[in-house]
Amino acid sequence: MPPTRRKPAALTWDQVPLAPVVLVRGTEGLLADRAVDRLLELAKEADPAVEVTTVEAAAYERGQLEMLASPSLFGEPRCVVVEGLESMSDPFLDDALAYLQAVPDDVWLVLRHGGGTRGKKLLDAVAAAGHPVVACDPVKRDADKADLVRTDFRRARRRIEPDAVQALVEAVGTDLRELGAATAQLVADTTGTVTTDVVLRYYGGRVEATGFRVADAAVAGRAGEAVALLRHAVATGTGPVPVVAALAMKLRTLAKVAATRGRTGVSVGDLGLAPWQVDRARRELDGWTPEGLAAAITAVAAADAEVKGLGRDPVFAVERAVLRIAAAHR
């Protein structure tokens, strides 16, 4: 009985090797773009004379794949990139399934699927055959976005301060493409270590309107600044709920780190926080007592209930919570 071929683990965009067939799958467009760009670069490194052809799966005509994979007059290798598999035509599905039965060794076929169930039979066949699959899933957690920024800076052989990473994510992190573009701009336009001041110089106007800046000011005891930032955030479209969420997240981090004071054997990994988050929280805990931290957390809990329906004026509820947090400092 022949051995069962194990389904390979999904790869990240910067891990994928050049192979006869590669599936780039997922809805995160920036990561998919990077995966395809990487494969094209690898193909050109393997043979500068490679012939690259791009095909739209929705407009595909029967027999086109076989024609593109046929040996050329001069024998140069071919790289065929098929975009939009989520909208593939029936002829493409049929031809691609047949192609997988006899994959040529002088063609690199890159398949890009932007999500959905269309063509599931083909996606399963690619994975079952053991071909590389790149996972381009949505990046939602700020910690993962921060990792992406740090990775881009390392790749460019540049340094960025941990607080500057956080400031950049807070400013432009809602859209991964925009975050990638902002990182590229900072790498191209600056020299030396990128600091928080540099990030604020480029994107400060956008950072100031976020709940995280409100939380930073409140936790530092700067009541006037925190209220001013809160009002500006609300005026520019930030709702009370995300501001309360930012306050809660900030205080939860402080509480986690505060709980490790005087304890041995507790690692950063046990806290579920990045090292830079722990370092920053330790600095911010200066001036906080356990009683003050408890009072601040209670204020946020009350505001959370009010902005979710128990209060008549959600903005006032958040402003009151911000003042109570600032007052609890020291």
Coordinates of N, CA, C and O in Angstrom, one line a residue, residues 246-321:
A246 N -9.2 51.0 24.6 CA -7.8 51.3 24.7 C -7.4 51.6 26.2 O -6.3 51.1 26.6
L247 N -8.3 52.2 26.9 CA -8.0 52.5 28.3 C -7.9 51.1 29.1 O -7.0 50.9 29.9
A248 N -8.9 50.2 28.8 CA -8.9 48.9 29.5 C -7.7 48.1 29.1 O -7.1 47.5 30.0
M249 N -7.3 48.1 27.9 CA -6.1 47.4 27.4 C -4.8 47.9 28.1 O -4.0 47.1 28.6
K250 N -4.7 49.2 28.2 CA -3.6 49.8 28.9 C -3.5 49.4 30.4 O -2.5 49.0 30.9
L251 N -4.6 49.5 31.1 CA -4.7 49.2 32.5 C -4.5 47.7 32.7 O -3.8 47.3 33.7
R252 N -5.0 46.9 31.8 CA -4.8 45.4 32.0 C -3.3 45.1 31.9 O -2.8 44.3 32.7
T253 N -2.6 45.7 31.0 CA -1.2 45.5 30.8 C -0.4 45.9 32.1 O 0.4 45.2 32.6
L254 N -0.8 47.1 32.6 CA -0.1 47.6 33.9 C -0.4 46.6 35.0 O 0.5 46.3 35.8
A255 N -1.7 46.2 35.1 CA -2.0 45.2 36.2 C -1.2 43.9 36.1 O -0.8 43.4 37.1
K256 N -1.1 43.4 34.9 CA -0.3 42.2 34.7 C 1.1 42.3 35.2 O 1.6 41.5 35.9
V257 N 1.7 43.4 34.7 CA 3.1 43.6 35.1 C 3.3 43.9 36.6 O 4.2 43.5 37.2
A258 N 2.3 44.7 37.1 CA 2.4 45.1 38.5 C 2.3 43.8 39.4 O 2.9 43.7 40.5
A259 N 1.5 42.8 39.0 CA 1.3 41.6 39.7 C 2.6 40.8 39.9 O 2.7 39.9 40.7
T260 N 3.6 41.1 39.0 CA 4.9 40.3 39.1 C 5.9 40.9 40.0 O 7.0 40.4 40.2
R261 N 5.6 42.1 40.5 CA 6.5 42.7 41.5 C 6.8 41.9 42.7 O 5.9 41.4 43.4
G262 N 8.1 41.6 42.9 CA 8.5 40.8 44.0 C 8.4 39.3 43.8 O 8.7 38.6 44.8
R263 N 7.9 38.9 42.7 CA 7.8 37.5 42.4 C 8.9 37.0 41.6 O 9.4 37.7 40.7
T264 N 9.4 35.8 41.8 CA 10.5 35.2 41.1 C 9.9 34.1 40.2 O 8.9 33.5 40.5
G265 N 10.7 33.8 39.1 CA 10.3 32.7 38.2 C 9.2 33.0 37.3 O 8.6 32.2 36.6
V266 N 8.8 34.3 37.1 CA 7.8 34.7 36.2 C 8.4 35.3 34.9 O 9.2 36.3 35.0
S267 N 8.2 34.7 33.8 CA 8.8 35.2 32.6 C 7.9 36.1 31.8 O 6.7 36.1 32.0
V268 N 8.5 36.8 30.8 CA 7.7 37.6 29.9 C 6.6 36.8 29.2 O 5.5 37.2 29.0
G269 N 7.0 35.6 28.8 CA 6.1 34.7 28.1 C 4.9 34.3 28.9 O 3.8 34.2 28.4
D270 N 5.1 34.2 30.2 CA 3.9 33.9 31.1 C 2.9 35.0 31.1 O 1.7 34.8 31.4
L271 N 3.3 36.2 30.8 CA 2.4 37.4 30.8 C 1.6 37.5 29.5 O 0.6 38.3 29.4
G272 N 2.0 36.9 28.5 CA 1.4 37.0 27.2 C 1.7 38.4 26.5 O 0.9 38.8 25.7
L273 N 2.8 39.0 26.9 CA 3.1 40.3 26.4 C 4.5 40.3 25.7 O 5.3 39.4 26.0
A274 N 4.7 41.2 24.8 CA 6.0 41.3 24.2 C 7.0 42.0 25.2 O 6.6 42.7 26.0
P275 N 8.3 41.7 25.1 CA 9.3 42.3 26.0 C 9.2 43.8 26.1 O 9.3 44.4 27.1
W276 N 9.0 44.5 24.9 CA 8.9 45.9 24.9 C 7.7 46.4 25.7 O 7.7 47.5 26.3
Q277 N 6.6 45.7 25.6 CA 5.4 46.0 26.4 C 5.6 46.0 27.9 O 5.2 46.8 28.6
V278 N 6.4 44.9 28.3 CA 6.7 44.8 29.7 C 7.6 45.9 30.2 O 7.4 46.6 31.2
D279 N 8.6 46.3 29.4 CA 9.5 47.3 29.7 C 8.8 48.7 29.8 O 9.0 49.5 30.8
R280 N 7.9 48.9 28.9 CA 7.2 50.2 28.9 C 6.2 50.2 30.1 O 6.1 51.3 30.8
A281 N 5.6 49.1 30.4 CA 4.6 49.1 31.6 C 5.4 49.3 32.9 O 4.9 50.0 33.8
R282 N 6.6 48.8 33.0 CA 7.4 49.0 34.2 C 7.7 50.4 34.4 O 7.7 50.9 35.5
R283 N 8.0 51.1 33.3 CA 8.3 52.6 33.4 C 7.0 53.3 33.8 O 7.1 54.2 34.6
E284 N 5.9 52.9 33.2 CA 4.7 53.7 33.4 C 4.1 53.4 34.8 O 3.3 54.2 35.4
L285 N 4.5 52.3 35.5 CA 4.0 52.0 36.8 C 4.6 52.8 37.9 O 4.1 52.9 39.0
D286 N 5.6 53.6 37.5 CA 6.2 54.5 38.5 C 5.1 55.5 38.9 O 4.6 56.3 38.0
G287 N 4.8 55.6 40.2 CA 3.7 56.6 40.6 C 2.4 55.9 40.8 O 1.4 56.6 41.1
W288 N 2.3 54.6 40.5 CA 1.0 53.9 40.7 C 1.1 53.0 41.9 O 2.1 52.2 42.1
T289 N 0.1 53.1 42.7 CA -0.1 52.2 43.9 C -1.1 51.1 43.5 O -1.9 51.3 42.6
P290 N -1.1 50.0 44.2 CA -2.1 49.0 44.0 C -3.5 49.6 44.1 O -4.4 49.2 43.3
E291 N -3.7 50.4 45.1 CA -5.1 51.0 45.3 C -5.4 52.0 44.2 O -6.6 52.0 43.7
G292 N -4.5 52.7 43.7 CA -4.7 53.6 42.6 C -5.1 52.9 41.3 O -6.0 53.2 40.5
L293 N -4.3 51.8 41.1 CA -4.6 51.0 39.9 C -6.0 50.3 40.0 O -6.7 50.3 39.0
A294 N -6.4 49.9 41.1 CA -7.7 49.3 41.3 C -8.8 50.3 41.1 O -9.8 50.0 40.4
A295 N -8.6 51.6 41.5 CA -9.5 52.6 41.3 C -9.7 52.9 39.8 O -10.8 53.2 39.3
A296 N -8.6 53.0 39.1 CA -8.6 53.3 37.7 C -9.3 52.2 36.9 O -10.1 52.4 36.0
I297 N -9.1 50.9 37.3 CA -9.7 49.8 36.6 C -11.2 49.8 36.8 O -12.1 49.6 35.9
T298 N -11.6 50.2 38.1 CA -13.0 50.3 38.4 C -13.7 51.4 37.6 O -14.8 51.3 37.1
A299 N -13.0 52.5 37.4 CA -13.5 53.7 36.6 C -13.8 53.2 35.2 O -14.8 53.6 34.5
V300 N -12.8 52.5 34.6 CA -13.0 52.0 33.2 C -14.1 51.0 33.1 O -14.9 51.0 32.1
A301 N -14.3 50.1 34.1 CA -15.4 49.2 34.0 C -16.7 49.9 34.1 O -17.7 49.5 33.3
A302 N -16.8 50.9 34.9 CA -18.1 51.7 34.9 C -18.3 52.4 33.6 O -19.5 52.4 33.1
A303 N -17.3 53.0 33.0 CA -17.4 53.7 31.7 C -17.8 52.7 30.6 O -18.6 53.0 29.7
D304 N -17.2 51.5 30.7 CA -17.5 50.5 29.7 C -19.0 50.1 29.7 O -19.7 50.0 28.6
A305 N -19.6 50.0 30.9 CA -21.0 49.7 31.0 C -21.9 50.9 30.5 O -22.9 50.7 29.8
E306 N -21.4 52.1 30.8 CA -22.2 53.3 30.3 C -22.2 53.5 28.8 O -23.2 53.8 28.2
V307 N -21.0 53.2 28.2 CA -21.0 53.5 26.7 C -21.7 52.4 26.0 O -22.0 52.5 24.8
K308 N -22.0 51.3 26.7 CA -22.7 50.1 26.0 C -24.2 50.1 26.3 O -24.8 49.1 26.2
G309 N -24.7 51.2 26.8 CA -26.1 51.3 27.0 C -26.7 51.7 28.3 O -27.8 52.1 28.4
L310 N -25.8 51.7 29.4 CA -26.3 52.0 30.7 C -26.3 53.5 31.0 O -27.0 53.9 31.9
G311 N -25.6 54.3 30.2 CA -25.5 55.7 30.4 C -26.2 56.5 29.3 O -26.4 56.0 28.2
R312 N -26.5 57.7 29.6 CA -27.2 58.6 28.6 C -26.2 59.3 27.7 O -26.5 59.7 26.6
D313 N -25.0 59.6 28.2 CA -24.0 60.4 27.5 C -22.7 59.6 27.5 O -21.8 59.7 28.4
P314 N -22.4 58.8 26.5 CA -21.2 57.9 26.4 C -19.9 58.8 26.4 O -19.0 58.4 27.1
V315 N -19.9 59.9 25.7 CA -18.7 60.7 25.7 C -18.4 61.3 27.1 O -17.2 61.2 27.5
F316 N -19.4 61.7 27.8 CA -19.2 62.2 29.1 C -18.7 61.1 30.0 O -17.8 61.3 30.9
A317 N -19.2 59.9 29.9 CA -18.8 58.8 30.7 C -17.3 58.5 30.5 O -16.6 58.2 31.5
V318 N -16.8 58.6 29.2 CA -15.4 58.3 29.0 C -14.6 59.4 29.6 O -13.5 59.2 30.2
E319 N -15.0 60.7 29.4 CA -14.3 61.8 29.9 C -14.1 61.7 31.5 O -13.1 62.0 32.0
R320 N -15.2 61.3 32.1 CA -15.2 61.1 33.6 C -14.2 60.0 33.9 O -13.4 60.2 34.9
A321 N -14.2 58.9 33.2 CA -13.2 57.8 33.4 C -11.8 58.3 33.3 O -10.9 58.0 34.1

